[in-house]
Coordinates of C-alpha atoms in Angstrom, one line a residue:
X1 CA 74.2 74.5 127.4
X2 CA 77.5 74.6 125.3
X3 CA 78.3 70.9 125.0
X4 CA 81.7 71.6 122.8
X5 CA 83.9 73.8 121.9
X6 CA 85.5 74.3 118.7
X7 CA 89.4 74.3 118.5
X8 CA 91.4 76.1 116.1
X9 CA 94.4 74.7 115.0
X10 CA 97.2 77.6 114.3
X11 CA 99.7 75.6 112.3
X12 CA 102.5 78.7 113.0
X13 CA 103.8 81.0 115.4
X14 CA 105.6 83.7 113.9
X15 CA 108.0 86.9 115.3
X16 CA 105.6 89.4 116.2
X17 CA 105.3 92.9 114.0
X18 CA 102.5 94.8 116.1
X19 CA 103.9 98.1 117.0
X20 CA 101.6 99.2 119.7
X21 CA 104.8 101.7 121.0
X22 CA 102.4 104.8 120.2
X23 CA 99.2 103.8 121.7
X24 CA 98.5 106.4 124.4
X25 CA 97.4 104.2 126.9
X26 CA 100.2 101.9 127.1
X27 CA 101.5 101.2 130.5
X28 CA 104.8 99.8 131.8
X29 CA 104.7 96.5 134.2
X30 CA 108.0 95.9 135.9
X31 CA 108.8 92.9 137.5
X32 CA 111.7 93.2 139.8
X33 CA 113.4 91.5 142.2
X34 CA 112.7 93.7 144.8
X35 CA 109.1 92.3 144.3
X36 CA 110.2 89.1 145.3
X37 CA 107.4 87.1 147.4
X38 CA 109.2 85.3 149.8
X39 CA 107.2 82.0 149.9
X40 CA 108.0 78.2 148.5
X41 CA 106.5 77.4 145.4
X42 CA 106.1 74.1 144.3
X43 CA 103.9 74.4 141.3
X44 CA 100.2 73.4 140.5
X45 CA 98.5 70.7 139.6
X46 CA 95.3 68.5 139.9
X47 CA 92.8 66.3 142.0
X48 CA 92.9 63.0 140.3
X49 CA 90.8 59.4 142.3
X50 CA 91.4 56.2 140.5
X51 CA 87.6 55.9 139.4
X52 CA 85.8 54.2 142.3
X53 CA 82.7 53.5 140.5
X54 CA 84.6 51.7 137.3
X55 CA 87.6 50.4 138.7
X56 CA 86.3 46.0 138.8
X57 CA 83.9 43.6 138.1
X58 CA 81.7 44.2 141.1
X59 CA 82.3 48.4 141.0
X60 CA 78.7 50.1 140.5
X61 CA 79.3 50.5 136.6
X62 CA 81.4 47.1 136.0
X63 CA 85.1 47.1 134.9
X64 CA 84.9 50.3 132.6
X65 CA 88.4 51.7 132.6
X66 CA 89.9 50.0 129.7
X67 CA 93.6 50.0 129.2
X68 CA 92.5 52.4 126.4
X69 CA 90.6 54.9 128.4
X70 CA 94.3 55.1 131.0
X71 CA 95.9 55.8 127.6
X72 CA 93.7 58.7 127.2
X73 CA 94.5 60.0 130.5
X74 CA 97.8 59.5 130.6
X75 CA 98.1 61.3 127.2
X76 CA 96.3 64.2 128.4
X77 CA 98.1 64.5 131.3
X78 CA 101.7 64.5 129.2
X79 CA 100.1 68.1 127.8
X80 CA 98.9 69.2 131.1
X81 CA 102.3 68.2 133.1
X82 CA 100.7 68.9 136.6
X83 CA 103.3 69.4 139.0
X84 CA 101.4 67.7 142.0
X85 CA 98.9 65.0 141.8
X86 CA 96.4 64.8 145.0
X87 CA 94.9 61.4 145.0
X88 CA 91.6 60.8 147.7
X89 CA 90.3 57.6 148.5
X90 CA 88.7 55.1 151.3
X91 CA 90.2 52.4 152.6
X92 CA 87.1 50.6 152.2
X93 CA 87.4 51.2 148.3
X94 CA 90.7 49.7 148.0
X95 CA 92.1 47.1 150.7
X96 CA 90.2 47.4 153.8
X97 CA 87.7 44.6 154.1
X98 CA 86.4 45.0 157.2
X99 CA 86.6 43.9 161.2
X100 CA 87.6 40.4 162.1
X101 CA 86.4 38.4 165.1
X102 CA 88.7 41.1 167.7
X103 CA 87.8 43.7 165.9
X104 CA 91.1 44.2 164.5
X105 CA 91.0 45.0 160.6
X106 CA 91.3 42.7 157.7
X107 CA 93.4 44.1 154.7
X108 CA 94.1 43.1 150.8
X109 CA 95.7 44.7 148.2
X110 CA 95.8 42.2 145.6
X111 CA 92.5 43.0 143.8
X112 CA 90.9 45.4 141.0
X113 CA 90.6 48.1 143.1
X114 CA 94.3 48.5 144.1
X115 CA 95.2 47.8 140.7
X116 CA 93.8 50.9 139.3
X117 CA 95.4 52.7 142.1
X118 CA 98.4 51.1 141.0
X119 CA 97.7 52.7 137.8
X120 CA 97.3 56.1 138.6
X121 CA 100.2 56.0 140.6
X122 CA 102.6 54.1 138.0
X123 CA 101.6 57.6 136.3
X124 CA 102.9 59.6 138.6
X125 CA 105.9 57.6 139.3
X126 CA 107.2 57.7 135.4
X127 CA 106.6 61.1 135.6
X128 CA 108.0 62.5 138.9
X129 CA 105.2 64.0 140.0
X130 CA 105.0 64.3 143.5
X131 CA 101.4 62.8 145.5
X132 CA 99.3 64.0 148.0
X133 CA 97.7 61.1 149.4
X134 CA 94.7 60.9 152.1
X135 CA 91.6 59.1 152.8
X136 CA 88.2 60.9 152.9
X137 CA 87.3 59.7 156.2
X138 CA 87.7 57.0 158.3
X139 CA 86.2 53.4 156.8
X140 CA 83.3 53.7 159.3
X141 CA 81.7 56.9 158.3
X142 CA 80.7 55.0 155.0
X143 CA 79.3 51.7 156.8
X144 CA 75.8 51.5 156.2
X145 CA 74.4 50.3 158.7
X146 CA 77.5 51.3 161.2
X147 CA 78.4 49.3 163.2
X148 CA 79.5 49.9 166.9
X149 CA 82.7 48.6 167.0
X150 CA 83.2 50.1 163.8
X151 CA 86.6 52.5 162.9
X152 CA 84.9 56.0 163.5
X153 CA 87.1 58.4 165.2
X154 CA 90.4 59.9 163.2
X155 CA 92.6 59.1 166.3
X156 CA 91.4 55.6 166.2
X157 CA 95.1 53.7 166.6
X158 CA 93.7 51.2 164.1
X159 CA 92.7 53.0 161.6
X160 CA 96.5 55.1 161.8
X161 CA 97.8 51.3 161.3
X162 CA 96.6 49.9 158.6
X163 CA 97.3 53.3 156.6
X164 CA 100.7 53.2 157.9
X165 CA 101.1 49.9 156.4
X166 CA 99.1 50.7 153.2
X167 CA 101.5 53.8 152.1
X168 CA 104.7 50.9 153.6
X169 CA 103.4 48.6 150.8
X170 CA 102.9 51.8 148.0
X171 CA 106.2 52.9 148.7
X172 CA 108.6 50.6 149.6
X173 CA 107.0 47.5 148.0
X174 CA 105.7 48.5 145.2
X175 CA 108.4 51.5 144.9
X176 CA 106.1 54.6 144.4
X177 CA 108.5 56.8 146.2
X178 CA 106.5 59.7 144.1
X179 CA 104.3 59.9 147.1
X180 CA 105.2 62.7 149.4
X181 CA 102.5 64.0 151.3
X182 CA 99.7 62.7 153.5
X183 CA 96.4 64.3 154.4
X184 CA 94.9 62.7 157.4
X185 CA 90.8 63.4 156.7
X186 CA 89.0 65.7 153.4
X187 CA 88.1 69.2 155.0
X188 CA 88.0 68.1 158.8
X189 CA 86.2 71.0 159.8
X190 CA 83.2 70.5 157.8
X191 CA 79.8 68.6 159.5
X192 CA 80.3 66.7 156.0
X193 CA 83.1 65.0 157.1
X194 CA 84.2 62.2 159.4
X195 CA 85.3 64.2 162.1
X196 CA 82.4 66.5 161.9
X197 CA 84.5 69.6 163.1
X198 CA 85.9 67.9 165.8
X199 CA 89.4 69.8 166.0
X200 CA 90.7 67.9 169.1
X201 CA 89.9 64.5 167.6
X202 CA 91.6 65.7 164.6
X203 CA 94.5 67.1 166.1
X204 CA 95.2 64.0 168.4
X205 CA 94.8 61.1 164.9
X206 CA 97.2 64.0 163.2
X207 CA 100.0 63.5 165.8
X208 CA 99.6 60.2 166.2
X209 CA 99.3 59.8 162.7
X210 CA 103.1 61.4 162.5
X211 CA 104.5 58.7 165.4
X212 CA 102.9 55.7 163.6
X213 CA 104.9 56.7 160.1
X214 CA 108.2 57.3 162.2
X215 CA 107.7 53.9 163.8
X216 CA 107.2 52.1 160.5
X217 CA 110.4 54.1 159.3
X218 CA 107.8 56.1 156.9
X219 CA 108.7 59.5 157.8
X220 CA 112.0 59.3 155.7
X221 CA 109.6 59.2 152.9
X222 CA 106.3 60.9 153.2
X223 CA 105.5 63.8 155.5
X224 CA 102.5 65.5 156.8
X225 CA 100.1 67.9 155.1
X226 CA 97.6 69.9 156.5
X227 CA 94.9 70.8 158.3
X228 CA 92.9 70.5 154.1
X229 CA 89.9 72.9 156.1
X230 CA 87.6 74.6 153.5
X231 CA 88.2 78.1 155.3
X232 CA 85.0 79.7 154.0
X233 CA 82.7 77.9 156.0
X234 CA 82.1 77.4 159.9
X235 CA 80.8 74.9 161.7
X236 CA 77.2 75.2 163.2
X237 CA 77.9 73.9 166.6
X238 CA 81.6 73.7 167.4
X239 CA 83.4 76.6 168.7
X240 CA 86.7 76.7 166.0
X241 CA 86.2 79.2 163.2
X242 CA 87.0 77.8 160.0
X243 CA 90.5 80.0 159.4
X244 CA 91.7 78.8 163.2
X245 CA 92.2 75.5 161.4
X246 CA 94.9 76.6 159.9
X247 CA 96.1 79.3 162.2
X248 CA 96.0 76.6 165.1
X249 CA 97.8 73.6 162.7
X250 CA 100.7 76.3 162.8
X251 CA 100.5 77.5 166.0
X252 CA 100.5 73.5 167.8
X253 CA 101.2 71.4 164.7
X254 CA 104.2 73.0 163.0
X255 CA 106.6 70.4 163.4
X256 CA 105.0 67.7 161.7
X257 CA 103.5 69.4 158.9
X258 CA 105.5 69.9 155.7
X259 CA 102.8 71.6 153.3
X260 CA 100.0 73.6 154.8
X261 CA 97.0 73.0 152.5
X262 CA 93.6 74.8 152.5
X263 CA 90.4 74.3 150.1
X264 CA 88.6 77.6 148.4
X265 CA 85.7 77.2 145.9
X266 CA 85.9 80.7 145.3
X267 CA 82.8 82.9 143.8
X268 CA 82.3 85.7 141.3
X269 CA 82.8 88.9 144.1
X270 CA 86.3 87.4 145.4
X271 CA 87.6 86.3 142.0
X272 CA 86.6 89.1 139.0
X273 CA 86.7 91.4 141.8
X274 CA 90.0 90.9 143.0
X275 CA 89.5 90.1 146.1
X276 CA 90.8 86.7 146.5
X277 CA 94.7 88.2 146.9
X278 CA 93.2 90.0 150.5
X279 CA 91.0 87.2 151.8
X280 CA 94.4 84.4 151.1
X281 CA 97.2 86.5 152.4
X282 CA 96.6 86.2 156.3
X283 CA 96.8 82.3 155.9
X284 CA 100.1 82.8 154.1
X285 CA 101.3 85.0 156.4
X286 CA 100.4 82.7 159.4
X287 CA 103.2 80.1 158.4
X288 CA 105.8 82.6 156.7
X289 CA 108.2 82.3 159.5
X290 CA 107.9 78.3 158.5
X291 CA 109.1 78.3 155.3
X292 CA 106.9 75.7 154.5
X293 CA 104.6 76.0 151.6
X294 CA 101.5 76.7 151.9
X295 CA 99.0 75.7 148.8
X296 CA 95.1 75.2 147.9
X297 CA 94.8 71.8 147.8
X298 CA 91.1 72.0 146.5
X299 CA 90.6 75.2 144.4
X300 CA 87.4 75.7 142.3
X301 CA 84.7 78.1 141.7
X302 CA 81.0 78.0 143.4
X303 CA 79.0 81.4 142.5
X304 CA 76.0 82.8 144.2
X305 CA 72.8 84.6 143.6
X306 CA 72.0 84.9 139.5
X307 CA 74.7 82.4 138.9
X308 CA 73.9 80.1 141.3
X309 CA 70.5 80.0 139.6
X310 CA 71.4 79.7 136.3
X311 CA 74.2 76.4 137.6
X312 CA 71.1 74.7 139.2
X313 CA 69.1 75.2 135.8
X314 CA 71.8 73.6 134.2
X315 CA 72.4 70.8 136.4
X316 CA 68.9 69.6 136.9
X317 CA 68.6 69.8 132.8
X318 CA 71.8 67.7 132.8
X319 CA 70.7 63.9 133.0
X320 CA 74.1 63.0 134.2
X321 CA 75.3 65.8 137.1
X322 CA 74.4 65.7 140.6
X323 CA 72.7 69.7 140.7
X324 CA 74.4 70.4 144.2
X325 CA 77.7 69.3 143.5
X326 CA 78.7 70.4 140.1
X327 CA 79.6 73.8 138.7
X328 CA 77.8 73.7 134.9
X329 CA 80.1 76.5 133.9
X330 CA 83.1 74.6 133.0
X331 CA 81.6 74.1 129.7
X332 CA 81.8 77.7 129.3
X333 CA 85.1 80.3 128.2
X334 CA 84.7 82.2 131.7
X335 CA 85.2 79.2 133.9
X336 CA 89.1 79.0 132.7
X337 CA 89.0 82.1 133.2
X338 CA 88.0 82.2 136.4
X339 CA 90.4 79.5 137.5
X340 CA 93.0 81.4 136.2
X341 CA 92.9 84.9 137.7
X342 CA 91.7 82.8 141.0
X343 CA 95.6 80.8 140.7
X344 CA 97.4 84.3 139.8
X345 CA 95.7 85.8 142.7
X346 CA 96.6 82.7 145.4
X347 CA 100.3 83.7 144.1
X348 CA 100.1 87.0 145.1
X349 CA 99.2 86.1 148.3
X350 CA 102.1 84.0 148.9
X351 CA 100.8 80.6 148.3
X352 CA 103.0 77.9 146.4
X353 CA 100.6 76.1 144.6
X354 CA 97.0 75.1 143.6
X355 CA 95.1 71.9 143.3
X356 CA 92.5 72.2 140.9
X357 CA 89.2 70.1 141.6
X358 CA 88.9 68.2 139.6
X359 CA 90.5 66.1 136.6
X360 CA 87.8 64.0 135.2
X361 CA 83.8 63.7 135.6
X362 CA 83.9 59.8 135.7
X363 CA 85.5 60.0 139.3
X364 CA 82.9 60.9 141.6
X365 CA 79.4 61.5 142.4
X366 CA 77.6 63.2 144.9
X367 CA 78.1 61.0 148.1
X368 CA 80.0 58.8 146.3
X369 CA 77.1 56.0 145.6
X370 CA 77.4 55.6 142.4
X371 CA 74.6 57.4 141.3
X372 CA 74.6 57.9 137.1
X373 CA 72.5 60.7 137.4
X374 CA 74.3 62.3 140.0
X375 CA 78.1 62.7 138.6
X376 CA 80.4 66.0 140.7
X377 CA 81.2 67.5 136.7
X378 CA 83.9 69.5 137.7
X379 CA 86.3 68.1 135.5
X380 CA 88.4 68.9 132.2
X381 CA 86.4 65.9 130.5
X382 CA 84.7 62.9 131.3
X383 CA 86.5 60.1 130.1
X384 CA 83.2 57.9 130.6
X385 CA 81.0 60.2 129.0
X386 CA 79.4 58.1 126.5
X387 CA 79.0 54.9 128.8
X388 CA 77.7 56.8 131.4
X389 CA 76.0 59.5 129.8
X390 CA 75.4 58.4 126.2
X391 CA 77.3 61.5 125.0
X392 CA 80.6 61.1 123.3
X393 CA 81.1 64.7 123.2
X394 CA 81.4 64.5 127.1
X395 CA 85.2 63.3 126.6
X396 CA 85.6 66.5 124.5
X397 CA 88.4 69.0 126.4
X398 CA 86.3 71.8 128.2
X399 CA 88.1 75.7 127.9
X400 CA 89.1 75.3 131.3
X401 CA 91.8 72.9 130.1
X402 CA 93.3 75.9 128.4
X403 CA 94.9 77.9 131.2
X404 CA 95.1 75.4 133.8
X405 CA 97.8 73.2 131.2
X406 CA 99.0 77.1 130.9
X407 CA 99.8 77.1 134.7
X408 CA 101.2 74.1 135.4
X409 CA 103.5 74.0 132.7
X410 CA 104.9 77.5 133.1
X411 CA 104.9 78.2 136.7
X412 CA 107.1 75.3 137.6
X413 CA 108.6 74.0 141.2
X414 CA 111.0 75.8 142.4
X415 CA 110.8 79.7 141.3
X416 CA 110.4 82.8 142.8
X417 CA 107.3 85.1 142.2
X418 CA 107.3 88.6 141.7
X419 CA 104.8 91.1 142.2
X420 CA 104.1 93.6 139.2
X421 CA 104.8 97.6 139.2
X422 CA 102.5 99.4 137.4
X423 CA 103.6 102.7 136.1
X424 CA 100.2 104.4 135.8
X425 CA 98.9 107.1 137.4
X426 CA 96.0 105.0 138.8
X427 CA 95.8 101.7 139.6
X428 CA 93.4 99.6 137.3
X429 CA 91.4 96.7 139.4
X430 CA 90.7 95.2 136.4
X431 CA 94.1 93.3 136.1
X432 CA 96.1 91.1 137.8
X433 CA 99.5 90.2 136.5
X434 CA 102.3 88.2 138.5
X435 CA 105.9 87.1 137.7
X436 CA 108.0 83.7 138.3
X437 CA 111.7 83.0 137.3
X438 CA 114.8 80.7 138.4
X439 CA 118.2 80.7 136.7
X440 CA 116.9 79.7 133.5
X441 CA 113.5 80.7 132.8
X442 CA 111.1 83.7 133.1
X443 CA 107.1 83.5 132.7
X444 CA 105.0 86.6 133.2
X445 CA 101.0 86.8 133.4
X446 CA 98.6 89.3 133.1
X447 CA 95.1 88.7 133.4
X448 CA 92.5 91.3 131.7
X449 CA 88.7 91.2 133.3
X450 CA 87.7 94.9 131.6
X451 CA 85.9 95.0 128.2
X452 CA 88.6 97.0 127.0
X453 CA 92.1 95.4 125.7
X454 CA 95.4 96.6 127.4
X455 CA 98.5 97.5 125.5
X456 CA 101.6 97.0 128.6
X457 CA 105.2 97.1 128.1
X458 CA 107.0 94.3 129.8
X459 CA 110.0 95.1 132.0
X460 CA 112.1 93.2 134.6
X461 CA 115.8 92.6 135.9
X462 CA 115.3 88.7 136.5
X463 CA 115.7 87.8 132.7
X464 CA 118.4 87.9 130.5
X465 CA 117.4 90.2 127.4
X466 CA 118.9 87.8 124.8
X467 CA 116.6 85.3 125.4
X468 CA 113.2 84.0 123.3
X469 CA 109.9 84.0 124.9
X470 CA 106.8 82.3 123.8
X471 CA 103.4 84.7 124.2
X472 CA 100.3 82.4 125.2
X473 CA 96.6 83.8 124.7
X474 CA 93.2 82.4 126.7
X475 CA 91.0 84.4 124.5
X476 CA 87.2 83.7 124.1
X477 CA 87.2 82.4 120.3
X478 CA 90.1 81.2 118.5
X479 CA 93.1 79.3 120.1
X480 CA 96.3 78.2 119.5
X481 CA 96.2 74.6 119.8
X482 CA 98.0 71.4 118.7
X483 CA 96.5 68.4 117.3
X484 CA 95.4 67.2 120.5
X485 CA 93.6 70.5 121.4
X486 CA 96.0 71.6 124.3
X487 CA 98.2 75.0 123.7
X488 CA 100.7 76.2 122.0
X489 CA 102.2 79.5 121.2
X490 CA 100.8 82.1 119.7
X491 CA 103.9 84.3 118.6
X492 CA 107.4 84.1 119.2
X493 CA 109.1 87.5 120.8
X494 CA 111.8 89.6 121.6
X495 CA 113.1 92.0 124.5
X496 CA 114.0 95.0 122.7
X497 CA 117.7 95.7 122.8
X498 CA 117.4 99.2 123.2
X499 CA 114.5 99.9 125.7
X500 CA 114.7 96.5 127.4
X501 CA 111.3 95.9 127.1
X502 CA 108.4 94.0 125.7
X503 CA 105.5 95.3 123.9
X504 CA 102.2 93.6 124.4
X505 CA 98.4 93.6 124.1
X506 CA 96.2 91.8 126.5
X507 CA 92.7 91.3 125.1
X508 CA 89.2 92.1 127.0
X509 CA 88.5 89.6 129.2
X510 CA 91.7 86.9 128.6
X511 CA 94.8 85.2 130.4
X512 CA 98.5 86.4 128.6
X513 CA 101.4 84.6 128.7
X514 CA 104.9 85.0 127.8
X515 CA 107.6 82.7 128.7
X516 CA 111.3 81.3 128.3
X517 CA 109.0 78.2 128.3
X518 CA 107.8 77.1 125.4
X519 CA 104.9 74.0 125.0
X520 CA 105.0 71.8 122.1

């Protein structure tokens, strides 16, 4: 298994010279207006838990997030500007501490636990990033033994309490107004979760969960976001379909809900193929008349058959991942690729965003127990890599890094998206490309899954032809990087005054870029 990759440091960008105006196969991608996806966008960004397992004294692995290791984060992060932060956690992690003698729960908030919170958050607040904040489940479905009077059921009116007054004391005590959204439950529909597909249990905490924040004069801050169902699984015993999740949130739910979210772990056949842009556009047409953004607010890849195989040889050799929960391919140039034609596809479908799972391998592990030998690697690094795992080269940036930085920095809140017009004779299903701009900026992407590069010329009527643009390439070998390993650009370009377009070459198998935007 690849353990590292090797940077290259590009010290300059320069105007680019490459004629390709002559090459025969050379194809013209407009991006008009008239392309226009009517649907909010408000940008992408990542899945980030404030370390449950390091996070005090008494935390399964001690005290291990050092001021030092936040640095690191928070540094990272500065490159990877994610435009929405979604932060999961249990109220038994942080401030619940159980049931006193009328059942009635006991809270705290001044201990470790809530002060890493209160770092991650301080983050976010600094920054402007906007939160998505939820529980996993309700406190009880992680007592073990449970107890019978125990805080099991979503619509359990004291469970809606004490988060009501939780998010009261984030926000207007300790001032993180950054917080905008709440998810009431991790992937309701699934067996795995607290509700165990209960949709009517769901549905009534949900509502209730909507009069509790208006009572405590919340809902002038923070809003609803769901129903945050994984649509590509159904329950074995209840009746709902995992899509009517969503399709009912809109149908019944509507005015309460700010931000429809759903979770995809997409595999091989619905990203290379293409097919990811036909299996998301029903959900995004189910709440178009909303206009209310719809995003993924878990998106990562899980493969099947060969690559399945080959993810469970690799995670069973790994003395650190949990097998069943990790996907061993982020170490590996296809995985940001992946992610990236999966996040251009979700745009084409209409959806305003995408969460990626996850930030950082130190932040979970399979059922949450703590288990060393059982971390969820998902992440862009793991910031505990050599405590945990006795490998410093753990806390080494993984190629995924590369494109998702690329689209959260230049796809940014606010924009419209454009679909591409390819002048070609046939359509080639071995590219995707899609459009953003706003008043003052313009980003286009293509991405290239043939073995065979692609000379395009760039044309659209949203950008003025006078301005600079920035060319960014995900290409399997050398990178344009800074000193911290993040991207930069490659070339600096021009429209051409005369023809009003952009020449450009898109290598086998890579992510292009080129953008008013431009990443120091």
């Amino acid at each position: 298994m690849l353990k590292s990759l090797i940077l290259f440091l590009f010290p300059f960008w320069i105007f680019s010279t490459d004629d390709l105006s002559e090459k025969p196969d050379r194809v013209t991608v407009s991006f008009s207006k008239d392309q226009a996806i009517a649907h909010p966008f408000i940008g992408h960004g990542v899945q980030w838990s404030a370390y449950p397992h390091a996070d005090a004294e008494d935390a399964e692995w001690g005290d291990l997030m050092t001021d030092d290791k936040w640095d690191l984060i928070y540094d990272r992060l500065d490159f990877i500007n994610p435009k929405i932060v979604r932060v999961m956690d249990v109220a038994s992690w942080r401030y619940f501490k159980g049931l006193d003698a009328s059942s009635q729960a006991i809270v705290e908030y001044d201990n470790g636990e809530m002060r890493s919170l209160y770092k991650l958050l301080d983050y976010c607040q600094k920054n402007k990033i906007p939160v998505l904040l939820g529980e996993w489940g309700t406190p009880g479905f992680w007592e073990e033994p449970k107890t019978e009077n125990g805080i099991h059921l979503a619509n359990d009116d004291r469970w809606l309490d004490m988060i009501a007054q939780f998010v009261r004391h984030l926000i207007v005590e300790k001032g993180f107004d950054c917080i905008k959204y709440y998810n009431l439950v991790n992937e309701p529909n699934g067996n795995w979760a607290s509700t165990d597909g209960d949709w009517e249990q769901w549905k009534e905490g949900y509502k209730e969960m909507a009069d509790v924040f208006k009572k405590y004069e919340l809902d002038q801050y923070i809003s609803l976001a769901g129903p945050d169902g994984v649509v590509q699984w159904n329950h074995p015993t209840h009746p709902k379909k995992a899509g009517d999740w969503l399709y009912s949130t809109a149908e019944e739910l509507d005015g309460i809900t700010s931000v429809y979210d759903i979770h995809i772990y997409a595999d091989q056949h619905l990203t290379s193929d293409g097919n990811l842009i036909d299996y998301l556009t029903p959900f995004a047409e189910a709440v178009r008349s909303s206009n209310k953004p719809i995003i993924l607010g878990e998106l990562g890849m899980k493969y099947t058959g060969e690559l399945w195989k080959e993810n469970q040889r690799r995670g069973q050799a790994d003395n650190c991942a949990g097998p069943d929960d990790s996907n061993m391919f982020i170490y590996d140039y296809s995985y940001g690729l992946d992610m990236a034609d999966a996040a251009v596809q979700s745009m084409l479908a209409g959806f305003g965003g995408a969460i990626a799972w996850h930030l950082d391998d130190a932040m979970h592990t399979v059922g949450d127990k703590g288990g060393k030998d059982q971390l969820k690697k998902w992440g862009m690094w793991n910031t505990l890599g050599e405590e945990i795992c006795g490998d410093r080269s753990e806390l080494e940036l993984r190629p995924w890094s590369y494109t998702w930085t690329l689209m959260c920095n230049l796809f940014t809140p606010g924009v419209t998206m454009v679909r591409p017009d390819f002048d070609a004779a046939t359509e080639d299903k071995d590219v995707r490309a899609v459009a953003a701009f706003d008043q003052k900026n313009f980003t286009a992407m293509l991405v290239n899954r043939s073995s065979e590069a692609k000379a395009y010329s760039i044309t659209s009527d949203a950008l003025d032809g006078s301005k600079t643009l920035y060319s960014y390439e995900y290409t399997d070998g050398e990178r344009s990087v800074n000193s911290a390993g993040f991207p930069v650009p490659v070339e600096k370009k021009k429209w051409d005054a005369k023809t009003k377009k952009m020449d450009v070459m898109v290598q086998p198998n890579s992510a292009y870029f080129i953008s008013t935007l431009k990443i120091d």
